[in-house]
Amino acid sequence: MRFRNVYGALFIVIILIVVGGLYMHRDYYQMAVLVSADNESSPEWPNKRKWFDARKWLETSQYIKIDDFYVLNERYIPIDVLDDFGITRRLQDSIKESINIEPALSSLNDIDAIVFFDLMKDNLS
């Protein structure tokens, strides 16, 4: 009878270790961005964290997770001239493709390409 209790306790400890390991593995791929809270009375005001699954990037060898908010791109290619219409146009096209995922970007999508270029001038890094 005593061995049955020992094996039962050992089984529970092993299950807890496995479940904890799976949780930590899943948590590695979670990242967050800060977004504005809905109202000032919210406990998360002024910013709240919006979590997303970054598995698509973190499973490749190109990106290394620094913390919950930042990744390091090991194959970064520097851009010499940031104030280029082609760069801001690609950025605006990416915003247009992302509206279904993040509807808050729709106001940036409605801006004319030239106005968007002027808005982004000296603001890209």
mmCIF file of C-alpha atoms in Angstrom:
data_model
loop_
_atom_site.group_PDB
_atom_site.id
_atom_site.type_symbol
_atom_site.label_atom_id
_atom_site.label_comp_id
_atom_site.label_asym_id
_atom_site.label_seq_id
_atom_site.Cartn_x
_atom_site.Cartn_y
_atom_site.Cartn_z
ATOM 1 C CA MET A 1 0.000 0.000 0.000
ATOM 2 C CA ARG A 2 2.850 2.350 0.785
ATOM 3 C CA PHE A 3 4.423 1.816 -2.647
ATOM 4 C CA ARG A 4 1.146 2.734 -4.305
ATOM 5 C CA ASN A 5 1.180 6.138 -2.544
ATOM 6 C CA VAL A 6 4.814 6.717 -3.549
ATOM 7 C CA TYR A 7 4.091 5.851 -7.178
ATOM 8 C CA GLY A 8 0.984 8.057 -7.150
ATOM 9 C CA ALA A 9 2.942 11.014 -5.773
ATOM 10 C CA LEU A 10 5.766 10.408 -8.266
ATOM 11 C CA PHE A 11 3.247 10.263 -11.120
ATOM 12 C CA ILE A 12 1.705 13.591 -10.043
ATOM 13 C CA VAL A 13 5.142 15.246 -9.798
ATOM 14 C CA ILE A 14 6.082 14.022 -13.285
ATOM 15 C CA ILE A 15 2.793 15.290 -14.736
ATOM 16 C CA LEU A 16 3.326 18.713 -13.112
ATOM 17 C CA ILE A 17 6.861 18.947 -14.505
ATOM 18 C CA VAL A 18 5.711 18.030 -18.024
ATOM 19 C CA VAL A 19 2.793 20.490 -17.929
ATOM 20 C CA GLY A 20 5.074 23.246 -16.595
ATOM 21 C CA GLY A 21 7.618 22.555 -19.336
ATOM 22 C CA LEU A 22 4.948 22.708 -22.034
ATOM 23 C CA TYR A 23 3.659 25.998 -20.629
ATOM 24 C CA MET A 24 7.157 27.506 -20.603
ATOM 25 C CA HIS A 25 7.763 26.291 -24.175
ATOM 26 C CA ARG A 26 4.500 27.869 -25.378
ATOM 27 C CA ASP A 27 5.223 31.056 -23.438
ATOM 28 C CA TYR A 28 8.550 31.475 -25.285
ATOM 29 C CA TYR A 29 6.688 32.221 -28.518
ATOM 30 C CA GLN A 30 4.349 34.811 -26.958
ATOM 31 C CA MET A 31 5.219 38.466 -27.571
ATOM 32 C CA ALA A 32 3.410 41.717 -26.867
ATOM 33 C CA VAL A 33 2.938 45.208 -28.191
ATOM 34 C CA LEU A 34 1.751 48.189 -26.169
ATOM 35 C CA VAL A 35 -1.531 49.722 -27.295
ATOM 36 C CA SER A 36 -3.560 52.543 -25.796
ATOM 37 C CA ALA A 37 -6.110 51.509 -23.192
ATOM 38 C CA ASP A 38 -9.765 52.068 -24.061
ATOM 39 C CA ASN A 39 -10.448 54.536 -21.253
ATOM 40 C CA GLU A 40 -8.623 56.270 -18.429
ATOM 41 C CA SER A 41 -10.426 54.327 -15.706
ATOM 42 C CA SER A 42 -9.045 51.052 -17.037
ATOM 43 C CA PRO A 43 -6.535 49.389 -14.698
ATOM 44 C CA GLU A 44 -4.221 48.982 -17.702
ATOM 45 C CA TRP A 45 -4.171 52.714 -18.473
ATOM 46 C CA PRO A 46 -2.150 54.332 -20.168
ATOM 47 C CA ASN A 47 -0.978 51.246 -22.066
ATOM 48 C CA LYS A 48 -2.082 47.664 -22.192
ATOM 49 C CA ARG A 49 -0.257 44.685 -23.610
ATOM 50 C CA LYS A 50 -1.689 42.983 -26.662
ATOM 51 C CA TRP A 51 -0.255 39.466 -26.877
ATOM 52 C CA PHE A 52 0.319 37.570 -30.116
ATOM 53 C CA ASP A 53 1.978 34.346 -31.215
ATOM 54 C CA ALA A 54 5.404 35.112 -32.730
ATOM 55 C CA ARG A 55 6.178 31.474 -33.561
ATOM 56 C CA LYS A 56 6.404 32.302 -37.291
ATOM 57 C CA TRP A 57 9.471 34.486 -36.659
ATOM 58 C CA LEU A 58 11.051 32.885 -33.614
ATOM 59 C CA GLU A 59 11.245 29.398 -35.130
ATOM 60 C CA THR A 60 13.637 30.708 -37.783
ATOM 61 C CA SER A 61 17.295 31.317 -37.020
ATOM 62 C CA GLN A 62 17.020 34.910 -38.255
ATOM 63 C CA TYR A 63 15.299 36.305 -35.140
ATOM 64 C CA ILE A 64 16.243 36.082 -31.459
ATOM 65 C CA LYS A 65 13.776 37.050 -28.742
ATOM 66 C CA ILE A 66 15.244 39.633 -26.367
ATOM 67 C CA ASP A 67 12.190 40.092 -24.132
ATOM 68 C CA ASP A 68 8.401 40.167 -24.493
ATOM 69 C CA PHE A 69 8.550 43.273 -26.709
ATOM 70 C CA TYR A 70 11.747 43.069 -28.785
ATOM 71 C CA VAL A 71 13.364 40.674 -31.248
ATOM 72 C CA LEU A 72 16.816 40.929 -32.744
ATOM 73 C CA ASN A 73 17.129 40.448 -36.509
ATOM 74 C CA GLU A 74 20.505 38.810 -37.115
ATOM 75 C CA ARG A 75 20.325 39.347 -40.886
ATOM 76 C CA TYR A 76 19.489 43.047 -40.765
ATOM 77 C CA ILE A 77 20.302 44.915 -43.970
ATOM 78 C CA PRO A 78 20.801 48.640 -43.320
ATOM 79 C CA ILE A 79 18.997 51.092 -45.585
ATOM 80 C CA ASP A 80 21.110 54.086 -46.558
ATOM 81 C CA VAL A 81 18.388 56.539 -47.565
ATOM 82 C CA LEU A 82 15.270 56.250 -45.405
ATOM 83 C CA ASP A 83 13.483 59.221 -46.953
ATOM 84 C CA ASP A 84 12.672 57.349 -50.144
ATOM 85 C CA PHE A 85 9.213 57.225 -51.706
ATOM 86 C CA GLY A 86 9.617 53.513 -52.505
ATOM 87 C CA ILE A 87 10.137 52.652 -48.835
ATOM 88 C CA THR A 88 7.111 54.593 -47.635
ATOM 89 C CA ARG A 89 5.025 53.147 -50.484
ATOM 90 C CA ARG A 90 5.912 49.586 -49.413
ATOM 91 C CA LEU A 91 5.098 50.531 -45.837
ATOM 92 C CA GLN A 92 1.711 51.866 -46.912
ATOM 93 C CA ASP A 93 1.062 48.693 -48.949
ATOM 94 C CA SER A 94 1.860 46.578 -45.880
ATOM 95 C CA ILE A 95 -0.562 48.667 -43.833
ATOM 96 C CA LYS A 96 -3.237 48.094 -46.482
ATOM 97 C CA GLU A 97 -2.691 44.309 -46.262
ATOM 98 C CA SER A 98 -2.870 44.384 -42.440
ATOM 99 C CA ILE A 99 -6.198 46.185 -42.043
ATOM 100 C CA ASN A 100 -8.112 42.918 -41.570
ATOM 101 C CA ILE A 101 -5.782 41.972 -38.709
ATOM 102 C CA GLU A 102 -5.642 45.416 -37.074
ATOM 103 C CA PRO A 103 -8.572 47.686 -38.054
ATOM 104 C CA ALA A 104 -7.004 50.643 -36.212
ATOM 105 C CA LEU A 105 -4.652 51.037 -39.190
ATOM 106 C CA SER A 106 -7.506 52.052 -41.496
ATOM 107 C CA SER A 107 -6.887 55.757 -40.860
ATOM 108 C CA LEU A 108 -3.331 55.375 -42.212
ATOM 109 C CA ASN A 109 -4.658 53.467 -45.210
ATOM 110 C CA ASP A 110 -6.914 56.355 -46.232
ATOM 111 C CA ILE A 111 -4.014 58.825 -46.530
ATOM 112 C CA ASP A 112 -2.782 59.769 -50.010
ATOM 113 C CA ALA A 113 0.668 58.353 -50.906
ATOM 114 C CA ILE A 114 2.323 61.787 -51.141
ATOM 115 C CA VAL A 115 0.805 62.939 -47.834
ATOM 116 C CA PHE A 116 1.916 59.652 -46.219
ATOM 117 C CA PHE A 117 5.447 60.208 -47.552
ATOM 118 C CA ASP A 118 5.515 63.721 -46.055
ATOM 119 C CA LEU A 119 4.158 62.376 -42.762
ATOM 120 C CA MET A 120 6.851 59.683 -42.568
ATOM 121 C CA LYS A 121 9.725 61.928 -43.671
ATOM 122 C CA ASP A 122 12.432 62.004 -40.958
ATOM 123 C CA ASN A 123 10.305 59.677 -38.779
ATOM 124 C CA LEU A 124 11.616 56.309 -39.977
ATOM 125 C CA SER A 125 14.485 54.521 -38.318
#
